[in-house]
Amino acid sequence: MAVQDHDAYWHPGLETQSRADWRKLQLDLLKDHLRHAYEGSPYYRAAFDAQRVSPGDLHTLDDLRRFPFLDKATIRDRQVAVPPFGDLVAVPEREIVYISASSGSTGVPTASPFTAKDFEEWIDYEARQFWSSGLRPTDRYAHALNFSLFVGGPCVLGAQKLGALSIHAGTLPSERLLAILNQFKATALWTTPSYAWHLGETAQSEGIDPARDLGVRRLFVAGEPGGSIPETRERIEALWGAEVYDYYGLSDIFGSCAGMCVEKDGLHWAEDHILVEVLDPETLEPVAEGARGELVLTTLRKRARPIIRFRTGDVVSVTTEPCRCGRTSLRLKGVHGRLDDMLIVKGVNLFPGDVEAVVRQDPALTGEYRLVLDRVERLDRLTVEAEHTQGFNGDLEDLRGRLRRQLKAATGVGAEVALLAPGTLPRAVHKAKRIDDRRQHVWS
C-alpha cells in the first residue's frame, strides 16, 4: 500500500521495525520458503537429502548454515540438464508469467522466472526503494537500462507505481538520450556509473552543461561498484549537479535488491525478500559485522525459483546500525569488487574499486583509468593508466609521482603510472572493463 507524499516511508511499520522483528519475520518466511523449495523443486529435494538436512531442521536463522550452497554454474547447468528453466523451479510452468535472462560465459542465457505474485512483490519493492531515494509523483523519471531480457528493465514499473512520469528510454544512443532528457525535462535517471560519466562527457562535448542545461537532479546507478565509492559518486554529482544513489541488483533474484536512501550512508537491503550472509570465502564462516566477505543470498518469498544460499562472488561489508533516515534494515556499506575481479599483485589483494577511489579524487585527472598487469622477470608489474584533464598545465612528472604515492598508500601495492591525454581510454556505454591482464600465468 502506497503512502502520501508527505510521509517518509513507503511501508512505515515494516521499514522502521526493530532488528528483533526483522529476524522474526525472516525466520517465519524462511521456514515456509524452505518447505516450498523442498516440496516443489526436484533439485532442492535431492540437494537437501544429500546434505542430510530437511526444512524441519531449521529452528533459528543460524540453522541455515547446515544447508548446501548454490552458485551460478549450478543454476546454468541445471537449466541445460532440464530445459527450459531447470529443476530449481518449484512451481508448474503455468504459474510462470515472466522471465528475465542473463548472458553467461558459455553463451547460454540463464533464465530467472517469476510468478504473478513474485513480479508484483518485486515491483512494490522497487517503488519502496525509489521512494527512499526521494523519487516522488512529481518527478519525470528516465530509465536508461537495457530492456532486452535484462532484469533491470522492469524496475521502471516501480517508478510508475509510485506515480512518477516514467520514460522507458532503454539503451538509446547517447545523443538521442540527451535530447530526450532535455525535451521531456527529466528530473531523474537510472544507468550505470560509467555511463553516467560517459553521458555527461558527451553532453559537454556537444556544448551542453549537464548541471546547468539539464534538469536531472537524481541519478540512480547500478551494475558497478562506483556508486558506493565516495570519490566516484562525488565526481558524477559535480558533473551533473545531481544527487547520486547507488543500487545493487542480481539477475538471479530480481532487479535492485538494495539501494541508498536520501542519507546515502550505505544501501538498505530488501530484508523481507532476501536473507543476507557475509562469509569468509575460504572458510565459509561468517565474518564480523563491517568486515569484508562474500555475499551469500537466500530468497524468502520468490515462489517460481527459490534461491538458497547463493554465492554471488561479490565482496561486500554490511552494518545493522540504524540509519539516520529511521530505517532499520541491514545496509551494504560497500560492494568492494568481485572475487573473480580480485587481483593478487605482489601478494596483495587488489580490486579495481580500490584504484578508482584514488583516481577519482584528483581534479587533475578525468577519472577514467585502467589496470594493466604484466610479468617482468617472473615478477608482477602493475601499471595504472589514467588521463589528465583537458588543458592541464601542471607538471606531468609531479602528477605522476603524486598518483603513484597515493596508490601505494591506499592499496599497499607499488604501481607504475602512465598518464594519457584525455579521451585516450575507451569509454563504457554500460559496464566498464577496467583490467587488462597480460600475465601468461595468472595465479588465484
Short mmCIF file of C-alpha atoms in Angstrom, two decimals:
data_model
loop_
_atom_site.label_atom_id
_atom_site.label_comp_id
_atom_site.label_asym_id
_atom_site.label_seq_id
_atom_site.Cartn_x
_atom_site.Cartn_y
_atom_site.Cartn_z
CA MET A 1 0.00 0.00 0.00
CA ALA A 2 1.46 3.33 -1.06
CA VAL A 3 1.77 6.32 1.27
CA GLN A 4 1.17 10.02 0.74
CA ASP A 5 3.91 12.38 -0.43
CA HIS A 6 4.46 13.97 2.97
CA ASP A 7 5.34 10.61 4.52
CA ALA A 8 8.93 9.45 4.69
CA TYR A 9 8.30 5.74 4.14
CA TRP A 10 6.53 3.51 1.65
CA HIS A 11 5.71 0.86 4.31
CA PRO A 12 6.34 2.71 7.62
CA GLY A 13 5.78 -0.16 10.08
CA LEU A 14 7.94 -2.57 8.11
CA GLU A 15 10.80 -0.21 7.32
CA THR A 16 11.23 1.05 10.89
CA GLN A 17 10.65 -2.16 12.87
CA SER A 18 13.23 -3.41 15.38
CA ARG A 19 16.04 -5.74 14.41
CA ALA A 20 14.40 -8.45 16.52
CA ASP A 21 11.21 -8.04 14.46
CA TRP A 22 13.21 -8.24 11.24
CA ARG A 23 14.77 -11.52 12.39
CA LYS A 24 11.43 -12.97 13.45
CA LEU A 25 9.87 -12.07 10.10
CA GLN A 26 12.79 -13.62 8.23
CA LEU A 27 12.64 -16.84 10.25
CA ASP A 28 8.90 -17.23 9.62
CA LEU A 29 9.35 -16.59 5.90
CA LEU A 30 12.39 -18.85 5.65
CA LYS A 31 10.67 -21.84 7.26
CA ASP A 32 7.87 -21.66 4.72
CA HIS A 33 10.26 -20.98 1.85
CA LEU A 34 12.46 -24.00 2.55
CA ARG A 35 9.38 -26.23 2.68
CA HIS A 36 8.21 -24.81 -0.63
CA ALA A 37 11.63 -25.38 -2.22
CA TYR A 38 11.87 -28.96 -0.93
CA GLU A 39 8.35 -29.94 -1.95
CA GLY A 40 8.31 -28.17 -5.33
CA SER A 41 11.85 -28.43 -6.70
CA PRO A 42 13.48 -31.76 -7.60
CA TYR A 43 16.90 -30.12 -7.35
CA TYR A 44 16.44 -28.86 -3.81
CA ARG A 45 14.90 -32.13 -2.67
CA ALA A 46 17.97 -34.02 -3.91
CA ALA A 47 20.44 -31.40 -2.62
CA PHE A 48 18.90 -31.29 0.86
CA ASP A 49 18.72 -35.07 1.06
CA ALA A 50 22.36 -35.38 0.01
CA GLN A 51 23.28 -32.95 2.80
CA ARG A 52 21.08 -34.93 5.22
CA VAL A 53 19.09 -31.86 6.12
CA SER A 54 15.40 -31.03 5.81
CA PRO A 55 13.25 -27.90 6.16
CA GLY A 56 12.13 -29.16 9.58
CA ASP A 57 15.72 -28.81 10.82
CA LEU A 58 15.53 -25.02 10.66
CA HIS A 59 14.68 -23.59 14.08
CA THR A 60 16.84 -20.45 14.03
CA LEU A 61 18.34 -18.38 11.23
CA ASP A 62 21.75 -19.77 12.15
CA ASP A 63 20.47 -23.23 11.21
CA LEU A 64 20.54 -22.14 7.57
CA ARG A 65 24.30 -22.76 7.69
CA ARG A 66 23.52 -26.50 7.61
CA PHE A 67 22.01 -26.20 4.14
CA PRO A 68 24.01 -26.53 0.89
CA PHE A 69 25.31 -23.64 -1.19
CA LEU A 70 24.30 -22.74 -4.72
CA ASP A 71 26.31 -20.98 -7.41
CA LYS A 72 25.84 -19.58 -10.89
CA ALA A 73 27.37 -22.61 -12.60
CA THR A 74 24.86 -24.92 -10.92
CA ILE A 75 21.92 -22.75 -11.95
CA ARG A 76 23.16 -22.76 -15.54
CA ASP A 77 23.95 -26.49 -15.55
CA ARG A 78 20.57 -27.49 -14.15
CA GLN A 79 18.83 -25.35 -16.76
CA VAL A 80 20.75 -27.15 -19.51
CA ALA A 81 20.02 -30.55 -17.94
CA VAL A 82 16.29 -29.88 -17.51
CA PRO A 83 15.23 -27.31 -20.13
CA PRO A 84 13.91 -24.75 -20.43
CA PHE A 85 14.03 -23.42 -16.83
CA GLY A 86 15.88 -26.09 -14.85
CA ASP A 87 14.79 -28.18 -11.89
CA LEU A 88 15.33 -25.46 -9.29
CA VAL A 89 11.90 -24.20 -10.38
CA ALA A 90 9.33 -25.02 -7.69
CA VAL A 91 6.02 -24.23 -9.45
CA PRO A 92 4.29 -25.56 -12.58
CA GLU A 93 5.11 -23.65 -15.76
CA ARG A 94 1.51 -22.41 -16.00
CA GLU A 95 2.22 -20.21 -12.94
CA ILE A 96 5.25 -18.51 -14.56
CA VAL A 97 4.29 -15.21 -16.17
CA TYR A 98 7.67 -13.52 -16.77
CA ILE A 99 11.32 -14.40 -17.24
CA SER A 100 14.44 -12.30 -17.37
CA ALA A 101 17.68 -13.77 -18.67
CA SER A 102 21.34 -13.04 -18.22
CA SER A 103 24.12 -13.98 -20.59
CA GLY A 104 26.81 -16.34 -19.35
CA SER A 105 30.38 -17.15 -20.25
CA THR A 106 29.16 -20.28 -22.06
CA GLY A 107 26.76 -18.25 -24.18
CA VAL A 108 23.75 -20.00 -22.63
CA PRO A 109 21.38 -17.37 -21.14
CA THR A 110 20.24 -18.27 -17.63
CA ALA A 111 16.57 -17.52 -17.04
CA SER A 112 15.07 -16.06 -13.88
CA PRO A 113 11.36 -16.95 -13.73
CA PHE A 114 8.60 -15.11 -11.83
CA THR A 115 5.06 -15.95 -10.82
CA ALA A 116 2.50 -13.15 -10.96
CA LYS A 117 2.86 -12.65 -7.20
CA ASP A 118 6.68 -12.69 -7.44
CA PHE A 119 6.53 -9.96 -10.06
CA GLU A 120 4.02 -7.84 -8.17
CA GLU A 121 6.04 -8.01 -4.93
CA TRP A 122 9.25 -7.20 -6.78
CA ILE A 123 7.79 -4.06 -8.34
CA ASP A 124 6.38 -2.95 -4.98
CA TYR A 125 9.88 -3.22 -3.54
CA GLU A 126 11.26 -1.12 -6.40
CA ALA A 127 8.68 1.56 -5.58
CA ARG A 128 9.72 1.40 -1.91
CA GLN A 129 13.35 1.80 -2.87
CA PHE A 130 12.73 4.72 -5.25
CA TRP A 131 10.66 6.38 -2.51
CA SER A 132 13.53 6.02 -0.02
CA SER A 133 15.81 7.77 -2.54
CA GLY A 134 13.47 10.74 -2.77
CA LEU A 135 11.64 9.98 -6.03
CA ARG A 136 8.09 11.35 -5.93
CA PRO A 137 4.99 11.51 -8.16
CA THR A 138 6.06 14.98 -9.32
CA ASP A 139 9.23 13.58 -10.92
CA ARG A 140 9.89 12.72 -14.57
CA TYR A 141 11.99 9.58 -14.50
CA ALA A 142 14.07 8.24 -17.41
CA HIS A 143 15.01 4.56 -17.27
CA ALA A 144 18.20 4.18 -19.33
CA LEU A 145 18.79 0.47 -18.75
CA ASN A 146 18.58 -2.39 -21.22
CA PHE A 147 15.06 -3.79 -21.66
CA SER A 148 16.16 -6.83 -23.71
CA LEU A 149 15.57 -9.64 -21.18
CA PHE A 150 17.59 -7.68 -18.60
CA VAL A 151 16.19 -7.98 -15.07
CA GLY A 152 16.79 -4.25 -14.51
CA GLY A 153 14.36 -3.32 -17.27
CA PRO A 154 11.06 -3.81 -15.41
CA CYS A 155 12.33 -1.81 -12.41
CA VAL A 156 10.87 1.22 -14.20
CA LEU A 157 7.45 -0.09 -13.17
CA GLY A 158 8.37 0.72 -9.58
CA ALA A 159 8.69 4.38 -10.54
CA GLN A 160 5.32 4.18 -12.28
CA LYS A 161 3.77 2.50 -9.23
CA LEU A 162 4.71 5.43 -7.00
CA GLY A 163 3.26 7.80 -9.59
CA ALA A 164 6.29 9.28 -11.35
CA LEU A 165 6.05 10.04 -15.06
CA SER A 166 8.26 7.29 -16.50
CA ILE A 167 10.24 7.36 -19.74
CA HIS A 168 11.24 3.89 -20.96
CA ALA A 169 14.43 5.14 -22.62
CA GLY A 170 16.41 1.90 -22.71
CA THR A 171 19.77 1.87 -24.48
CA LEU A 172 19.36 4.82 -26.79
CA PRO A 173 22.44 6.38 -28.42
CA SER A 174 23.89 9.00 -26.10
CA GLU A 175 22.97 11.95 -28.29
CA ARG A 176 19.38 10.75 -28.58
CA LEU A 177 19.10 10.15 -24.83
CA LEU A 178 20.38 13.66 -24.12
CA ALA A 179 17.73 15.03 -26.47
CA ILE A 180 15.03 13.04 -24.66
CA LEU A 181 16.23 14.24 -21.26
CA ASN A 182 16.09 17.81 -22.50
CA GLN A 183 12.79 17.53 -24.39
CA PHE A 184 10.84 15.98 -21.50
CA LYS A 185 12.75 17.81 -18.75
CA ALA A 186 13.59 14.59 -16.93
CA THR A 187 14.39 15.06 -13.25
CA ALA A 188 15.72 11.55 -12.55
CA LEU A 189 17.75 8.98 -14.47
CA TRP A 190 18.93 5.40 -13.88
CA THR A 191 22.03 3.99 -15.58
CA THR A 192 25.49 2.63 -14.70
CA PRO A 193 28.16 4.82 -13.07
CA SER A 194 30.40 4.52 -16.13
CA TYR A 195 27.61 5.51 -18.48
CA ALA A 196 26.54 8.40 -16.27
CA TRP A 197 30.10 9.69 -16.59
CA HIS A 198 30.24 8.99 -20.33
CA LEU A 199 26.86 10.65 -20.92
CA GLY A 200 27.93 13.74 -19.01
CA GLU A 201 31.15 13.96 -21.04
CA THR A 202 29.16 13.50 -24.25
CA ALA A 203 26.89 16.36 -23.22
CA GLN A 204 29.87 18.61 -22.59
CA SER A 205 31.34 17.72 -25.99
CA GLU A 206 28.08 18.96 -27.54
CA GLY A 207 28.24 22.23 -25.62
CA ILE A 208 25.70 21.12 -23.00
CA ASP A 209 26.43 21.64 -19.32
CA PRO A 210 24.54 18.77 -17.61
CA ALA A 211 24.30 20.66 -14.33
CA ARG A 212 23.09 23.91 -15.88
CA ASP A 213 21.26 22.92 -19.05
CA LEU A 214 19.52 19.68 -17.99
CA GLY A 215 17.03 19.14 -15.18
CA VAL A 216 18.29 15.77 -13.86
CA ARG A 217 18.63 16.10 -10.10
CA ARG A 218 18.66 12.42 -9.10
CA LEU A 219 20.85 9.75 -10.67
CA PHE A 220 20.32 6.12 -9.72
CA VAL A 221 23.32 3.96 -10.67
CA ALA A 222 23.94 0.21 -10.54
CA GLY A 223 25.93 -2.58 -12.14
CA GLU A 224 29.38 -1.45 -10.92
CA PRO A 225 30.92 -0.62 -7.52
CA GLY A 226 31.42 3.05 -8.46
CA GLY A 227 28.21 4.35 -6.93
CA SER A 228 29.39 3.37 -3.45
CA ILE A 229 32.86 4.81 -3.92
CA PRO A 230 32.56 8.35 -2.49
CA GLU A 231 35.13 9.83 -4.84
CA THR A 232 33.35 8.46 -7.91
CA ARG A 233 29.93 9.45 -6.66
CA GLU A 234 31.08 12.99 -5.88
CA ARG A 235 32.65 13.44 -9.31
CA ILE A 236 29.44 12.34 -11.05
CA GLU A 237 27.40 14.58 -8.76
CA ALA A 238 29.59 17.56 -9.59
CA LEU A 239 29.36 16.81 -13.32
CA TRP A 240 25.55 16.60 -13.28
CA GLY A 241 24.69 18.89 -10.38
CA ALA A 242 22.62 15.96 -9.10
CA GLU A 243 22.43 13.55 -6.17
CA VAL A 244 23.72 10.05 -6.97
CA TYR A 245 22.20 6.97 -5.32
CA ASP A 246 23.81 3.57 -5.64
CA TYR A 247 21.61 0.50 -6.23
CA TYR A 248 22.55 -3.19 -6.13
CA GLY A 249 20.77 -5.89 -8.10
CA LEU A 250 21.12 -9.53 -9.01
CA SER A 251 19.80 -11.13 -12.18
CA ASP A 252 19.18 -14.45 -10.45
CA ILE A 253 16.73 -12.95 -7.94
CA PHE A 254 15.27 -9.63 -9.09
CA GLY A 255 16.26 -6.15 -10.23
CA SER A 256 17.51 -3.87 -7.48
CA CYS A 257 17.72 -5.65 -4.12
CA ALA A 258 19.30 -2.80 -2.14
CA GLY A 259 19.64 0.93 -2.55
CA MET A 260 20.65 4.20 -0.94
CA CYS A 261 18.14 6.36 0.88
CA VAL A 262 18.48 10.15 0.88
CA GLU A 263 21.15 9.89 3.62
CA LYS A 264 23.42 7.94 1.22
CA ASP A 265 25.02 6.01 4.08
CA GLY A 266 25.06 2.51 2.65
CA LEU A 267 22.43 0.56 0.71
CA HIS A 268 19.26 -0.59 2.51
CA TRP A 269 18.60 -4.26 1.88
CA ALA A 270 15.25 -5.87 0.92
CA GLU A 271 15.29 -7.97 4.09
CA ASP A 272 11.69 -9.07 3.79
CA HIS A 273 12.60 -10.64 0.42
CA ILE A 274 16.20 -11.80 0.80
CA LEU A 275 18.31 -13.09 3.69
CA VAL A 276 21.93 -11.90 3.68
CA GLU A 277 25.02 -13.77 4.83
CA VAL A 278 28.55 -12.38 4.57
CA LEU A 279 31.09 -15.20 4.69
CA ASP A 280 34.82 -15.67 4.54
CA PRO A 281 35.27 -17.09 1.01
CA GLU A 282 37.93 -19.52 2.24
CA THR A 283 36.39 -20.87 5.46
CA LEU A 284 32.74 -20.11 4.56
CA GLU A 285 32.25 -18.91 8.13
CA PRO A 286 30.52 -15.59 8.92
CA VAL A 287 32.78 -12.55 9.15
CA ALA A 288 32.43 -9.88 11.81
CA GLU A 289 29.97 -7.09 11.07
CA GLY A 290 31.73 -4.47 8.98
CA ALA A 291 34.41 -6.85 7.71
CA ARG A 292 34.71 -7.76 4.03
CA GLY A 293 33.36 -11.10 2.89
CA GLU A 294 31.48 -12.86 0.12
CA LEU A 295 27.80 -12.00 -0.20
CA VAL A 296 25.59 -15.12 0.07
CA LEU A 297 21.85 -14.68 -0.54
CA THR A 298 18.70 -16.68 0.16
CA THR A 299 15.30 -15.68 -1.18
CA LEU A 300 12.42 -15.57 1.30
CA ARG A 301 9.38 -15.13 -0.93
CA LYS A 302 10.18 -15.93 -4.56
CA ARG A 303 7.98 -18.89 -5.43
CA ALA A 304 8.91 -19.57 -9.06
CA ARG A 305 12.55 -20.37 -8.39
CA PRO A 306 13.78 -20.25 -4.80
CA ILE A 307 17.44 -19.36 -4.42
CA ILE A 308 19.01 -20.93 -1.33
CA ARG A 309 22.49 -19.82 -0.13
CA PHE A 310 23.60 -18.40 -3.46
CA ARG A 311 27.29 -17.48 -3.56
CA THR A 312 27.29 -14.22 -5.50
CA GLY A 313 31.06 -13.75 -5.79
CA ASP A 314 30.57 -10.13 -4.69
CA VAL A 315 32.81 -8.88 -1.89
CA VAL A 316 30.85 -6.65 0.48
CA SER A 317 30.66 -5.29 4.01
CA VAL A 318 27.44 -4.66 5.94
CA THR A 319 26.09 -2.99 9.05
CA THR A 320 22.93 -3.28 11.14
CA GLU A 321 23.37 0.13 12.78
CA PRO A 322 20.20 2.25 12.39
CA CYS A 323 20.32 4.78 9.58
CA ARG A 324 19.66 8.48 10.13
CA CYS A 325 16.63 8.11 7.87
CA GLY A 326 14.96 5.92 10.51
CA ARG A 327 15.02 2.71 8.50
CA THR A 328 16.35 -0.29 10.39
CA SER A 329 17.15 -2.72 7.57
CA LEU A 330 20.64 -4.09 7.12
CA ARG A 331 22.78 -1.91 4.87
CA LEU A 332 25.54 -2.71 2.41
CA LYS A 333 28.40 -0.40 3.35
CA GLY A 334 30.29 -1.19 0.21
CA VAL A 335 30.43 -3.51 -2.79
CA HIS A 336 34.20 -3.64 -2.96
CA GLY A 337 34.53 -5.83 -6.03
CA ARG A 338 34.16 -9.41 -7.17
CA LEU A 339 36.15 -12.47 -6.25
CA ASP A 340 36.72 -13.09 -9.95
CA ASP A 341 37.81 -9.45 -10.43
CA MET A 342 40.12 -9.59 -7.44
CA LEU A 343 43.76 -9.36 -8.44
CA ILE A 344 46.68 -10.66 -6.42
CA VAL A 345 49.60 -8.35 -7.14
CA LYS A 346 52.84 -8.97 -5.26
CA GLY A 347 50.85 -10.95 -2.70
CA VAL A 348 48.30 -8.17 -2.10
CA ASN A 349 44.58 -8.49 -2.86
CA LEU A 350 43.52 -5.62 -5.11
CA PHE A 351 40.13 -4.63 -6.55
CA PRO A 352 39.63 -2.09 -9.34
CA GLY A 353 37.44 -0.10 -6.96
CA ASP A 354 40.41 0.45 -4.65
CA VAL A 355 42.22 2.20 -7.50
CA GLU A 356 39.08 4.06 -8.57
CA ALA A 357 38.80 5.72 -5.16
CA VAL A 358 42.25 7.25 -5.66
CA VAL A 359 41.92 8.25 -9.33
CA ARG A 360 38.52 9.89 -8.92
CA GLN A 361 39.60 12.15 -6.05
CA ASP A 362 42.23 14.06 -8.03
CA PRO A 363 40.78 17.02 -10.01
CA ALA A 364 43.77 16.93 -12.36
CA LEU A 365 42.53 13.55 -13.72
CA THR A 366 39.47 12.85 -15.86
CA GLY A 367 38.51 9.88 -13.66
CA GLU A 368 38.96 7.25 -16.36
CA TYR A 369 41.50 4.54 -15.57
CA ARG A 370 42.70 1.05 -16.48
CA LEU A 371 44.82 -1.53 -14.67
CA VAL A 372 47.43 -3.22 -16.87
CA LEU A 373 49.24 -6.22 -15.43
CA ASP A 374 52.21 -7.97 -16.92
CA ARG A 375 55.10 -10.07 -15.66
CA VAL A 376 58.72 -8.96 -15.97
CA GLU A 377 61.46 -11.40 -14.97
CA ARG A 378 58.94 -13.52 -13.05
CA LEU A 379 57.67 -10.55 -11.07
CA ASP A 380 54.26 -8.91 -11.34
CA ARG A 381 54.15 -5.36 -12.59
CA LEU A 382 51.05 -3.21 -12.26
CA THR A 383 50.63 -0.10 -14.39
CA VAL A 384 47.73 2.23 -13.69
CA GLU A 385 46.74 4.17 -16.79
CA ALA A 386 44.92 7.44 -16.11
CA GLU A 387 44.09 10.54 -18.12
CA HIS A 388 45.00 14.09 -17.19
CA THR A 389 42.29 16.67 -17.76
CA GLN A 390 41.91 18.80 -20.87
CA GLY A 391 44.05 21.92 -20.59
CA PHE A 392 46.16 20.56 -17.73
CA ASN A 393 49.16 22.87 -17.48
CA GLY A 394 50.87 21.46 -14.41
CA ASP A 395 53.96 19.28 -14.25
CA LEU A 396 53.15 15.76 -15.52
CA GLU A 397 56.01 14.23 -13.55
CA ASP A 398 54.71 15.78 -10.33
CA LEU A 399 51.22 14.46 -11.10
CA ARG A 400 52.58 11.00 -11.90
CA GLY A 401 54.58 10.89 -8.67
CA ARG A 402 51.63 12.11 -6.61
CA LEU A 403 49.33 9.46 -8.06
CA ARG A 404 51.94 6.75 -7.51
CA ARG A 405 52.29 7.72 -3.82
CA GLN A 406 48.53 7.88 -3.30
CA LEU A 407 48.03 4.46 -4.88
CA LYS A 408 50.73 2.94 -2.69
CA ALA A 409 49.23 4.45 0.45
CA ALA A 410 45.69 3.36 -0.39
CA THR A 411 46.32 -0.14 -1.74
CA GLY A 412 49.69 -1.24 -0.42
CA VAL A 413 50.77 -2.04 -3.98
CA GLY A 414 53.58 -0.23 -5.75
CA ALA A 415 52.37 0.65 -9.24
CA GLU A 416 53.75 2.34 -12.30
CA VAL A 417 51.64 5.23 -13.54
CA ALA A 418 51.03 6.09 -17.20
CA LEU A 419 49.43 9.48 -17.78
CA LEU A 420 47.48 9.72 -21.01
CA ALA A 421 45.78 12.53 -22.90
CA PRO A 422 42.06 12.99 -22.20
CA GLY A 423 39.89 10.74 -24.33
CA THR A 424 42.59 8.09 -24.79
CA LEU A 425 40.97 5.33 -22.73
CA PRO A 426 37.82 3.66 -24.07
CA ARG A 427 34.54 4.94 -22.66
CA ALA A 428 31.98 2.40 -21.49
CA VAL A 429 28.40 2.56 -22.68
CA HIS A 430 27.42 0.09 -19.97
CA LYS A 431 29.74 -1.79 -17.60
CA ALA A 432 33.35 -0.67 -17.85
CA LYS A 433 36.25 -3.07 -18.41
CA ARG A 434 38.99 -1.89 -16.11
CA ILE A 435 41.52 -4.74 -16.22
CA ASP A 436 44.00 -5.73 -18.93
CA ASP A 437 45.85 -8.74 -17.50
CA ARG A 438 48.74 -9.68 -19.78
CA ARG A 439 50.46 -12.13 -17.42
CA GLN A 440 51.00 -15.51 -19.03
CA HIS A 441 50.39 -17.48 -15.86
CA VAL A 442 47.92 -15.81 -13.51
CA TRP A 443 47.54 -17.45 -10.14
CA SER A 444 44.44 -17.01 -7.97
#
